[in-house]
PDB file of C-alpha atoms in Angstrom:
ATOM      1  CA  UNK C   1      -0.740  28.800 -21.304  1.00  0.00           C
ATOM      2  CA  UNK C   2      -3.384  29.927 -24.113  1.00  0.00           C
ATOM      3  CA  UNK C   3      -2.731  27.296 -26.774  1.00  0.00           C
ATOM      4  CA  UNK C   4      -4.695  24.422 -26.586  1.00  0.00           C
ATOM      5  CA  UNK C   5      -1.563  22.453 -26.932  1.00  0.00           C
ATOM      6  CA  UNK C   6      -0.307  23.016 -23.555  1.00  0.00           C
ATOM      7  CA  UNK C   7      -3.478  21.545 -22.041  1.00  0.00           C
ATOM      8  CA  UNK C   8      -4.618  18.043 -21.539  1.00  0.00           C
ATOM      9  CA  UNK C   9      -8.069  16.937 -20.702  1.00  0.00           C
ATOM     10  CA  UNK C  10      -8.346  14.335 -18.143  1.00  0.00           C
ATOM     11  CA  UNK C  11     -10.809  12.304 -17.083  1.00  0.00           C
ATOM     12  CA  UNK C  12     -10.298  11.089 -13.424  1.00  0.00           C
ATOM     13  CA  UNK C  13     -12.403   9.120 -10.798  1.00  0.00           C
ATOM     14  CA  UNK C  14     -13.695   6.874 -13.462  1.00  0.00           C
ATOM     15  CA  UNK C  15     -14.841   9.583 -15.781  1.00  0.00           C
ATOM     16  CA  UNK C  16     -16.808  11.128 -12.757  1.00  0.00           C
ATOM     17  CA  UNK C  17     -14.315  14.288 -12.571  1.00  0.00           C
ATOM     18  CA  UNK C  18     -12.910  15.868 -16.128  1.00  0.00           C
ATOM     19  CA  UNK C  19      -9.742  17.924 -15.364  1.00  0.00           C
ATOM     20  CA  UNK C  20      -8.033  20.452 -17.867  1.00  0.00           C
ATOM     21  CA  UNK C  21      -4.251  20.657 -17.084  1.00  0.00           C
ATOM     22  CA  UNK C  22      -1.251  21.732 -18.233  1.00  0.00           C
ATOM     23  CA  UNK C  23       0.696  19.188 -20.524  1.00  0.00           C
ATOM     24  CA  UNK C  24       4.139  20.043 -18.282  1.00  0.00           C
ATOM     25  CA  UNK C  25       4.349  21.316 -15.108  1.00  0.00           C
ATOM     26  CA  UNK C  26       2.205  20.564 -11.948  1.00  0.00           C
ATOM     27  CA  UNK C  27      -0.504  17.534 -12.787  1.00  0.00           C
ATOM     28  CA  UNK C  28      -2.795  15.925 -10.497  1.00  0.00           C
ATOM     29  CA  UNK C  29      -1.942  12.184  -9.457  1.00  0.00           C
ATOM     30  CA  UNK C  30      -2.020   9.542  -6.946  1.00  0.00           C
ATOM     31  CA  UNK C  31      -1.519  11.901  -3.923  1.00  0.00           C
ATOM     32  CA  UNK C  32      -4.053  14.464  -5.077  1.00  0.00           C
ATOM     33  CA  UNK C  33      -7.042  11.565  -5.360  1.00  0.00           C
ATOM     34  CA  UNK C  34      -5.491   9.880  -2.549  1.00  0.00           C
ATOM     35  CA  UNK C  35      -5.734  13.420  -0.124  1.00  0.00           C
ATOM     36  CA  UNK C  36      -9.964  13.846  -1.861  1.00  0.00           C
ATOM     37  CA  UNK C  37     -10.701  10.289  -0.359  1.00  0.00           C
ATOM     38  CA  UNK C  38      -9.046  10.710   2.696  1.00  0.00           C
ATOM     39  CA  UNK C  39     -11.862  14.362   3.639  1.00  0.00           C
ATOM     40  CA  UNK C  40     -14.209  13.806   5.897  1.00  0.00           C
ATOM     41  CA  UNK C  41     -16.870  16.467   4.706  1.00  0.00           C
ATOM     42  CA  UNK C  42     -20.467  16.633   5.112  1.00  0.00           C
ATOM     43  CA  UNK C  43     -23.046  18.523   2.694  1.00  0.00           C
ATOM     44  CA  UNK C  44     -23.018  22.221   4.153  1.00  0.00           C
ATOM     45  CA  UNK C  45     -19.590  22.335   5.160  1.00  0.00           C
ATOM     46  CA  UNK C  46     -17.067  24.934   3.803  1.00  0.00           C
ATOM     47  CA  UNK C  47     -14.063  23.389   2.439  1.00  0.00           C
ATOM     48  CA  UNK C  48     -10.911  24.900   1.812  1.00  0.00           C
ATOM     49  CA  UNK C  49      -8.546  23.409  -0.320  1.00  0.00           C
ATOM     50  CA  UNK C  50      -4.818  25.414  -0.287  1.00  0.00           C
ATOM     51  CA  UNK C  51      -2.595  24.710  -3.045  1.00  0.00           C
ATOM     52  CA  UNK C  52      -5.169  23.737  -5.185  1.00  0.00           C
ATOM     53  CA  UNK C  53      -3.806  23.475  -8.419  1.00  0.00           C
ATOM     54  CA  UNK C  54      -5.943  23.064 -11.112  1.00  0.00           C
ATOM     55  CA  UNK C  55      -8.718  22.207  -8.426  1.00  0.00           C
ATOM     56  CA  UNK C  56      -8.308  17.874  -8.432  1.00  0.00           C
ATOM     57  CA  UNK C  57      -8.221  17.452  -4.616  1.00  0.00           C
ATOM     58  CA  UNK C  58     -10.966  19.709  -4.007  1.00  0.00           C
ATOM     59  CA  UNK C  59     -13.513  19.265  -6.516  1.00  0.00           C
ATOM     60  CA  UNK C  60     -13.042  15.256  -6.600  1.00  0.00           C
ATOM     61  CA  UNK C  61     -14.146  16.468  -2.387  1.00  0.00           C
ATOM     62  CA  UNK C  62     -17.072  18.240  -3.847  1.00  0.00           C
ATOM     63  CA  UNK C  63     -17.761  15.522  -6.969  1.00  0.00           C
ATOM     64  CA  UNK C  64     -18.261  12.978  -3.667  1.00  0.00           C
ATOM     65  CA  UNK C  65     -20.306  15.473  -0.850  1.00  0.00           C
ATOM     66  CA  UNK C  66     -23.198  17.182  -2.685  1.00  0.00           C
ATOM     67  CA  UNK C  67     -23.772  21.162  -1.014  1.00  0.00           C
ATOM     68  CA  UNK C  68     -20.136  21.649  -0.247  1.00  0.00           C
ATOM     69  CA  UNK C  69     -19.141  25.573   0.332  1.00  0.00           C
ATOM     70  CA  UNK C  70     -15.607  25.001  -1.465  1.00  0.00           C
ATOM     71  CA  UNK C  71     -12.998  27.609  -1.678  1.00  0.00           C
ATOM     72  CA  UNK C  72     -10.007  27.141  -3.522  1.00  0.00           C
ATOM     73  CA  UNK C  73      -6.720  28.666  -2.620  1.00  0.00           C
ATOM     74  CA  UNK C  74      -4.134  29.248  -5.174  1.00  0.00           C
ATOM     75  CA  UNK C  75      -0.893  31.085  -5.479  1.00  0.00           C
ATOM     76  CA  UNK C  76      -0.382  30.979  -9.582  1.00  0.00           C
ATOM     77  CA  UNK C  77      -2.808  32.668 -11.208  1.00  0.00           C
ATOM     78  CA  UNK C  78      -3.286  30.590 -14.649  1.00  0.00           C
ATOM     79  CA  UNK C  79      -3.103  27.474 -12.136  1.00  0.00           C
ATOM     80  CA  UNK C  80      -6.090  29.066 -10.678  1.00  0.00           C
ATOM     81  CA  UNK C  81      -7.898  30.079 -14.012  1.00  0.00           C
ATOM     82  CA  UNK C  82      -8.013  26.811 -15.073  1.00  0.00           C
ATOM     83  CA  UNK C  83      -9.348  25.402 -11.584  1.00  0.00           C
ATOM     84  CA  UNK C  84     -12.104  28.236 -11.827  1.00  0.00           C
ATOM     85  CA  UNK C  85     -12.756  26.595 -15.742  1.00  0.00           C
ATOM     86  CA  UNK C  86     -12.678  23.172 -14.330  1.00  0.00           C
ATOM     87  CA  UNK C  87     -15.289  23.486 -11.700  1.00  0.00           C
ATOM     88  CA  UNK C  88     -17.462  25.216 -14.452  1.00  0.00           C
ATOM     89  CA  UNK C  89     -16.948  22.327 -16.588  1.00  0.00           C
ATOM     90  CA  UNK C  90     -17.955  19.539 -13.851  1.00  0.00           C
ATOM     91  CA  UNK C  91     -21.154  21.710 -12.979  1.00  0.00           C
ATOM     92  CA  UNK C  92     -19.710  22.308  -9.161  1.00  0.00           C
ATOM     93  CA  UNK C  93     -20.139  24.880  -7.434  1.00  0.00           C
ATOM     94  CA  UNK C  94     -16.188  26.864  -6.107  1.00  0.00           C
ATOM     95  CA  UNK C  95     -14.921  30.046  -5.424  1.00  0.00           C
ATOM     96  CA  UNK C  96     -11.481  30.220  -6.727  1.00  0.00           C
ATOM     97  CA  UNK C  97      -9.062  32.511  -4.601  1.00  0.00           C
ATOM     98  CA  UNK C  98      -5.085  33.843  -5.999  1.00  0.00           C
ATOM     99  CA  UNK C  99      -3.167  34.062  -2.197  1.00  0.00           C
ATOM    100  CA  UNK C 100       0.021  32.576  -0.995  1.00  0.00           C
ATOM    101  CA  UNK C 101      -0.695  30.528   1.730  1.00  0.00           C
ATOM    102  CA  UNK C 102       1.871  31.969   3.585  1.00  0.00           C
ATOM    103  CA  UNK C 103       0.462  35.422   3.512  1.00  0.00           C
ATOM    104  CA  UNK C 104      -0.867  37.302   6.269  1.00  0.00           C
ATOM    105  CA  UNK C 105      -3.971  36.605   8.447  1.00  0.00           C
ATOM    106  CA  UNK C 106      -5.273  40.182   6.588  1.00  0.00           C
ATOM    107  CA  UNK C 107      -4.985  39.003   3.346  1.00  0.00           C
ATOM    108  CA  UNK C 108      -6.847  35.830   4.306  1.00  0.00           C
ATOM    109  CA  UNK C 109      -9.657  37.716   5.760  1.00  0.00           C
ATOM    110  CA  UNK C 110      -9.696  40.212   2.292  1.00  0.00           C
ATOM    111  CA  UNK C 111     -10.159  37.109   0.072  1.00  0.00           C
ATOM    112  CA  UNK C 112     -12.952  35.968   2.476  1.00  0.00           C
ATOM    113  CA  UNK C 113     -11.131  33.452   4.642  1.00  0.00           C
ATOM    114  CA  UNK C 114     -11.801  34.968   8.288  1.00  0.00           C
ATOM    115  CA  UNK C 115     -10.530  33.256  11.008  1.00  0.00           C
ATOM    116  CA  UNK C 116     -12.606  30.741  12.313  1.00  0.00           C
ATOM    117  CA  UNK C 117     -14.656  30.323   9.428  1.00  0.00           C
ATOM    118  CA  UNK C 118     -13.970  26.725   7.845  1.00  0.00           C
ATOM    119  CA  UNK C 119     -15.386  23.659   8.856  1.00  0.00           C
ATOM    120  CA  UNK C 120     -12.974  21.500   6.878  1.00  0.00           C
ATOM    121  CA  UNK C 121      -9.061  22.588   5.355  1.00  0.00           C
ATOM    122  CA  UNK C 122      -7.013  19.841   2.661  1.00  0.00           C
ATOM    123  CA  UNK C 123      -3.683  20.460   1.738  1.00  0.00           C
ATOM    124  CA  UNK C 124      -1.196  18.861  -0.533  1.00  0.00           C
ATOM    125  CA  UNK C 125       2.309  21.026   0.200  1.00  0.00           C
ATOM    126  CA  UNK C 126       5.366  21.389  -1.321  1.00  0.00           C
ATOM    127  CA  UNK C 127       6.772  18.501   0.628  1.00  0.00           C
ATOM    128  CA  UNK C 128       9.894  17.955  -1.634  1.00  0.00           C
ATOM    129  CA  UNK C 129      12.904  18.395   0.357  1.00  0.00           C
ATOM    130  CA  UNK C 130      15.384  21.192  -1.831  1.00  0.00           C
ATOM    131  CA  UNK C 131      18.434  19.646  -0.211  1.00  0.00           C
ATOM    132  CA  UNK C 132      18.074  16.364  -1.455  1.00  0.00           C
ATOM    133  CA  UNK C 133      15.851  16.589  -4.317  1.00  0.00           C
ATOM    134  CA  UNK C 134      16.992  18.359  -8.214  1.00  0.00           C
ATOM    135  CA  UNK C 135      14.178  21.221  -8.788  1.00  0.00           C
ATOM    136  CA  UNK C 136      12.312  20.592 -11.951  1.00  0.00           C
ATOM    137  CA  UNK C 137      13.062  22.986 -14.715  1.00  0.00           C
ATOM    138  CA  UNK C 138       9.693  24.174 -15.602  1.00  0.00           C
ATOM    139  CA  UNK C 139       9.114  26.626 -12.685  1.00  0.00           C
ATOM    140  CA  UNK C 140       5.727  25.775 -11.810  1.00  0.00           C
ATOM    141  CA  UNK C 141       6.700  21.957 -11.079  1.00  0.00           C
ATOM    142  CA  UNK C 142       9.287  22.945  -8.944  1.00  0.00           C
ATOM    143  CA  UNK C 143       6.991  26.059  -6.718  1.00  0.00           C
ATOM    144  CA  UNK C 144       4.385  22.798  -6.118  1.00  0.00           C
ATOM    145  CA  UNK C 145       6.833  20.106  -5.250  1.00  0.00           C
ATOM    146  CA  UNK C 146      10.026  21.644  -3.724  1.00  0.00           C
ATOM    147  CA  UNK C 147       9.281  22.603   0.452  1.00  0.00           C
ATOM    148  CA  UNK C 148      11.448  25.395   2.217  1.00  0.00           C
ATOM    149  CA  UNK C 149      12.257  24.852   5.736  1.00  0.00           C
ATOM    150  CA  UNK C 150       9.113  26.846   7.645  1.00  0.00           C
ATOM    151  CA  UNK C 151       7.106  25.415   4.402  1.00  0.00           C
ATOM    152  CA  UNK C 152       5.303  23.358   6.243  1.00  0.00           C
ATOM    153  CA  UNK C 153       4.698  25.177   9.698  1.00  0.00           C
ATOM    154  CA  UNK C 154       3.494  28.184   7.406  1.00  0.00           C
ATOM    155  CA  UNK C 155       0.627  26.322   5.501  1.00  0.00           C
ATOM    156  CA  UNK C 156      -0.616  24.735   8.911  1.00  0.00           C
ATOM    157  CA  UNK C 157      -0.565  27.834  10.886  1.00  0.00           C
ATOM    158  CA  UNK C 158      -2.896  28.740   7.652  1.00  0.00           C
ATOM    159  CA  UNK C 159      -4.738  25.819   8.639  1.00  0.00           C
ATOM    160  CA  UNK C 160      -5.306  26.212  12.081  1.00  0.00           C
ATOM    161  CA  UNK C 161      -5.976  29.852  11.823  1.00  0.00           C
ATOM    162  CA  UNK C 162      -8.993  29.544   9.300  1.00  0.00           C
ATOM    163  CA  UNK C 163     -10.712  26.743  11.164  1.00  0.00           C
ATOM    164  CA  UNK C 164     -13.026  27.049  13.288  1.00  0.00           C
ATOM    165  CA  UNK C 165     -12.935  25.268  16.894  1.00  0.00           C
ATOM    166  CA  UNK C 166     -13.239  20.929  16.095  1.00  0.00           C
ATOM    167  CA  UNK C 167     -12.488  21.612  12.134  1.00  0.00           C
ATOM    168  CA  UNK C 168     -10.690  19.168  10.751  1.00  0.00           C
ATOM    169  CA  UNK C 169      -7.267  19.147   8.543  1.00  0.00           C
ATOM    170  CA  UNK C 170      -6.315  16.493   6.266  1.00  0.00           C
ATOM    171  CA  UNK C 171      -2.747  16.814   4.734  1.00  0.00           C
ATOM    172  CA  UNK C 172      -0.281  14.225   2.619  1.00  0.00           C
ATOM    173  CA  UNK C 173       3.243  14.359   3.005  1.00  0.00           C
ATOM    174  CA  UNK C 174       6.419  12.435   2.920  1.00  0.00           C
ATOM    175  CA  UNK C 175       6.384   9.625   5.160  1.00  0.00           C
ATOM    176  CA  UNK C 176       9.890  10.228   5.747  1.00  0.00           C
ATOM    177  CA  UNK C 177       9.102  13.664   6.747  1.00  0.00           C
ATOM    178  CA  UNK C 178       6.118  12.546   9.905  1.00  0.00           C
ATOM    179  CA  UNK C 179       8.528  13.795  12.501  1.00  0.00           C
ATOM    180  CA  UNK C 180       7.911  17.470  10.799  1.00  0.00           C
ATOM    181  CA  UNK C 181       4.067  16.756  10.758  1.00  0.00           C
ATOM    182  CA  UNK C 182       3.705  16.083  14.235  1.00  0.00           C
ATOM    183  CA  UNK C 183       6.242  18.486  15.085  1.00  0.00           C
ATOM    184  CA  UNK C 184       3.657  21.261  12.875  1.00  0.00           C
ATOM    185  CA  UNK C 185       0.531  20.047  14.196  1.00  0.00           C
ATOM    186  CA  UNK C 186       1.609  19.740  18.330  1.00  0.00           C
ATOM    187  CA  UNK C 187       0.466  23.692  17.973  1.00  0.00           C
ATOM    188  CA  UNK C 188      -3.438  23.315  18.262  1.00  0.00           C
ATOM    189  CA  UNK C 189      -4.048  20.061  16.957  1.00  0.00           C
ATOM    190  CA  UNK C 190      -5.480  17.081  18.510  1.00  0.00           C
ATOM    191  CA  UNK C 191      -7.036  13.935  17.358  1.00  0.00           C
ATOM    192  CA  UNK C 192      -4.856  12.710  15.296  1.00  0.00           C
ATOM    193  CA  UNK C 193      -5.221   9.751  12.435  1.00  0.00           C
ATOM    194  CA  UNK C 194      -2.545   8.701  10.566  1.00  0.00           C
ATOM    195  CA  UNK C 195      -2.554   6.204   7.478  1.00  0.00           C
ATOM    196  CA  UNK C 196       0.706   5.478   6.015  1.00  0.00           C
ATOM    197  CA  UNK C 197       0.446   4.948   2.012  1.00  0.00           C
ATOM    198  CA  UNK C 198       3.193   2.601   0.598  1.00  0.00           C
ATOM    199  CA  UNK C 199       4.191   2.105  -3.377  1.00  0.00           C
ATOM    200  CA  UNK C 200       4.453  -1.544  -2.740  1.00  0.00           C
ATOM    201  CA  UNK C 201       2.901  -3.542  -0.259  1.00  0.00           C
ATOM    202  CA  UNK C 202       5.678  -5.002   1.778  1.00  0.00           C
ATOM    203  CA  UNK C 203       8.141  -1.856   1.205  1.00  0.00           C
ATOM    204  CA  UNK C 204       8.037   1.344   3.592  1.00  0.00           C
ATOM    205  CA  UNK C 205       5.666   4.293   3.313  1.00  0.00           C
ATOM    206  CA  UNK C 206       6.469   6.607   0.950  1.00  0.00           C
ATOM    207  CA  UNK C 207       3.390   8.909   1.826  1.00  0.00           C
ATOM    208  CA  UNK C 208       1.102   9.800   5.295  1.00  0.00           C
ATOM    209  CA  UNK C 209      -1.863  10.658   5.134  1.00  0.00           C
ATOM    210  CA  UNK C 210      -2.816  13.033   8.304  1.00  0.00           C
ATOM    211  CA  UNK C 211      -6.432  14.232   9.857  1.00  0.00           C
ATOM    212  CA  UNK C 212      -5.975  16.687  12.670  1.00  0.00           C
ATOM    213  CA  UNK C 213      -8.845  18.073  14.985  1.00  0.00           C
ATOM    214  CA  UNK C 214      -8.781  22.180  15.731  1.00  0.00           C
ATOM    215  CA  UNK C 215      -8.363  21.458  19.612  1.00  0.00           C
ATOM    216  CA  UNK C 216      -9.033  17.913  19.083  1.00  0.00           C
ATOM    217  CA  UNK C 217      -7.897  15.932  22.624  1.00  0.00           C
ATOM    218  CA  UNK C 218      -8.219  12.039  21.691  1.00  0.00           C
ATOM    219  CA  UNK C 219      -5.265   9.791  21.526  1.00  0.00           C
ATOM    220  CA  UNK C 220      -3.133   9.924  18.211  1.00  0.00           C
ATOM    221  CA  UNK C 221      -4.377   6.487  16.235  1.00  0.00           C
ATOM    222  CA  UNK C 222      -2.435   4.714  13.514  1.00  0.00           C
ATOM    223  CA  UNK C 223      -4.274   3.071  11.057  1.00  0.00           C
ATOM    224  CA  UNK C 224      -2.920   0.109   8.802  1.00  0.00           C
ATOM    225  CA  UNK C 225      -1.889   1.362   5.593  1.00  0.00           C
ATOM    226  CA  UNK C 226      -2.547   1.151   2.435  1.00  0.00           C
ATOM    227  CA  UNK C 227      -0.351   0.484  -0.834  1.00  0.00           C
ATOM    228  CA  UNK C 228      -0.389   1.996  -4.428  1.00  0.00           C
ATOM    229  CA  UNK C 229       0.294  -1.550  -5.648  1.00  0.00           C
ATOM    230  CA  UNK C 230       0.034  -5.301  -5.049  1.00  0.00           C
ATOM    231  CA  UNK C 231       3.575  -7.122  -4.905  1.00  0.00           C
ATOM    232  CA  UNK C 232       2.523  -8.905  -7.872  1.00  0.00           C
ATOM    233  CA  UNK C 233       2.048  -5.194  -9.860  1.00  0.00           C
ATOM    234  CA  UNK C 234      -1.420  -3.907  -9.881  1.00  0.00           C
ATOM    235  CA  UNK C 235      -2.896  -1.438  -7.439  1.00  0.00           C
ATOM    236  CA  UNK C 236      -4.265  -2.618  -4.059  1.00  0.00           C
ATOM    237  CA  UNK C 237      -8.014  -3.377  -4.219  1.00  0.00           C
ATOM    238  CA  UNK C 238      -8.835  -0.276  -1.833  1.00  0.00           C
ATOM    239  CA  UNK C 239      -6.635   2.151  -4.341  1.00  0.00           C
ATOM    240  CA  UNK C 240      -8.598   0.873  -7.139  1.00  0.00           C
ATOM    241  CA  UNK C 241     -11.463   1.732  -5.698  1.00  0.00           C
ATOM    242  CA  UNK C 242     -10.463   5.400  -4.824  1.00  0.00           C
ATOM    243  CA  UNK C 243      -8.806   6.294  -8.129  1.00  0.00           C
ATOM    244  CA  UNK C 244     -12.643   4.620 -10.016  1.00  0.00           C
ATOM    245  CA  UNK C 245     -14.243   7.321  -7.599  1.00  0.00           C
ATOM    246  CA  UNK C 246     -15.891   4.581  -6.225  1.00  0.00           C
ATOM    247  CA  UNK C 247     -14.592   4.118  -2.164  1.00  0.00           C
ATOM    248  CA  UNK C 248     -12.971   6.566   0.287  1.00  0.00           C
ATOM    249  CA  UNK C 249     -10.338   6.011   2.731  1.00  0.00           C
ATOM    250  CA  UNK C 250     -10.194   5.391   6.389  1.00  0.00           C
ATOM    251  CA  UNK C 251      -9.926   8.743   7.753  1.00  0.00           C
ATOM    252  CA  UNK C 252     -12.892  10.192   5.466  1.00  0.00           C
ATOM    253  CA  UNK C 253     -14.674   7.716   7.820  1.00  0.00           C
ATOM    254  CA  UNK C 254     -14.231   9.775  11.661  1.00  0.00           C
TER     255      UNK C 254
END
């Protein structure tokens, strides 16, 4: 991980957001920028991104909402170096924290993360299902992408526990997994917006995008989706706009 060779340098969001990432192994993409537009954050808020990667999700958040508190969570430690040199590089302001997700509400509360403290929480999980899916060789790809059974249950429990009362989740997923989501979230959750993402308009969803209120008590709203491309090939006009860093989606819009 210390020769310059393994790294690329990546400029996202139409050159708004520079990202330094590993050449193989876990890379930021569609769903990452796609999960960023999809926050509803105001300046002020604290922001916790878990599974944060090399940072995308959360600082393209922060690159968008000037005077975010951001926090981001991190279980490999040279993922998380090179978040902590990426938000340096892009002049944003983020503490940078190495926990499992999955660990205790203690450990939380030793890396700062109280209970009740967060105004906002974005996750991308392993949503890869291990019995139908070949894990990737390189071991990082395959700790970010491949999902145990409780996988999912685990990082919202994180979730709920960290946010304070009306705090908001946004999560991606499968779309063939939304039975698990709402399954997940029917413990403490309310208010829920969904917005299905296809690949092709026309074609089913291969991704949900999910915002969930702490205690939230509004009806469950489905939005129209969106899709990653145009039947004719290019990307959908609102897509376009997201990956330029110039529009938001939907549920960034409560």
């Amino acid at each position: 991980m210390n020769e310059a060779a393994a790294f690329s340098d990546d400029a996202i969001l139409g050159g708004r957001l520079r990202l330094r990432q590993p050449i193989s192994g876990h890379r930021c993409g569609h769903d990452a920028i796609l999960l960023a537009a999809a926050v509803a954050a105001r300046p002020g808020d604290r922001v916790i991104d878990l599974g944060a990667g090399v940072g995308a999700a959360g600082l393209a958040v922060a690159v968008r909402v000037d005077g975010l508190r951001l926090t981001l969570v991190e279980l490999d430690p040279d993922l998380a170096e090179i978040a902590r040199h990426n938000a340096a590089a892009n002049a944003l302001s983020a503490d940078v924290v190495v926990l499992d997700v999955t660990s205790e509400a203690s450990a939380f509360a030793a890396a700062g993360l109280a209970p009740d403290s967060a105004d906002v929480v974005l996750m991308n999980p392993p949503f890869n299902d291990a019995g139908r899916h070949r894990p990737s060789p390189a071991a990082a790809r395959a700790t970010a992408h491949m999902a145990g059974p409780s996988t999912l249950e685990a990082w919202v429990h994180a979730a709920r526990r960290i946010l304070k009362s009306g705090g908001a989740l946004t999560l991606i997923w499968r779309a063939d997994g939304l039975g698990e989501v709402l399954s997940a979230l029917s413990r403490g959750f309310g208010s829920l917006a969904l917005l299905p993402v296809h690949g092709e308009a026309g074609k089913p969803a291969i991704r949900i995008l999910v915002r969930a209120v702490k205690g939230g008590r509004a009806p469950l709203v489905l939005l129209e989706g969106i899709a990653l491309n145009a039947p004719s090939g290019p990307a959908s006009e609102v897509v376009e706009a997201v990956m330029a860093g110039r529009g938001t989606l939907p549920l960034a819009r409560p």
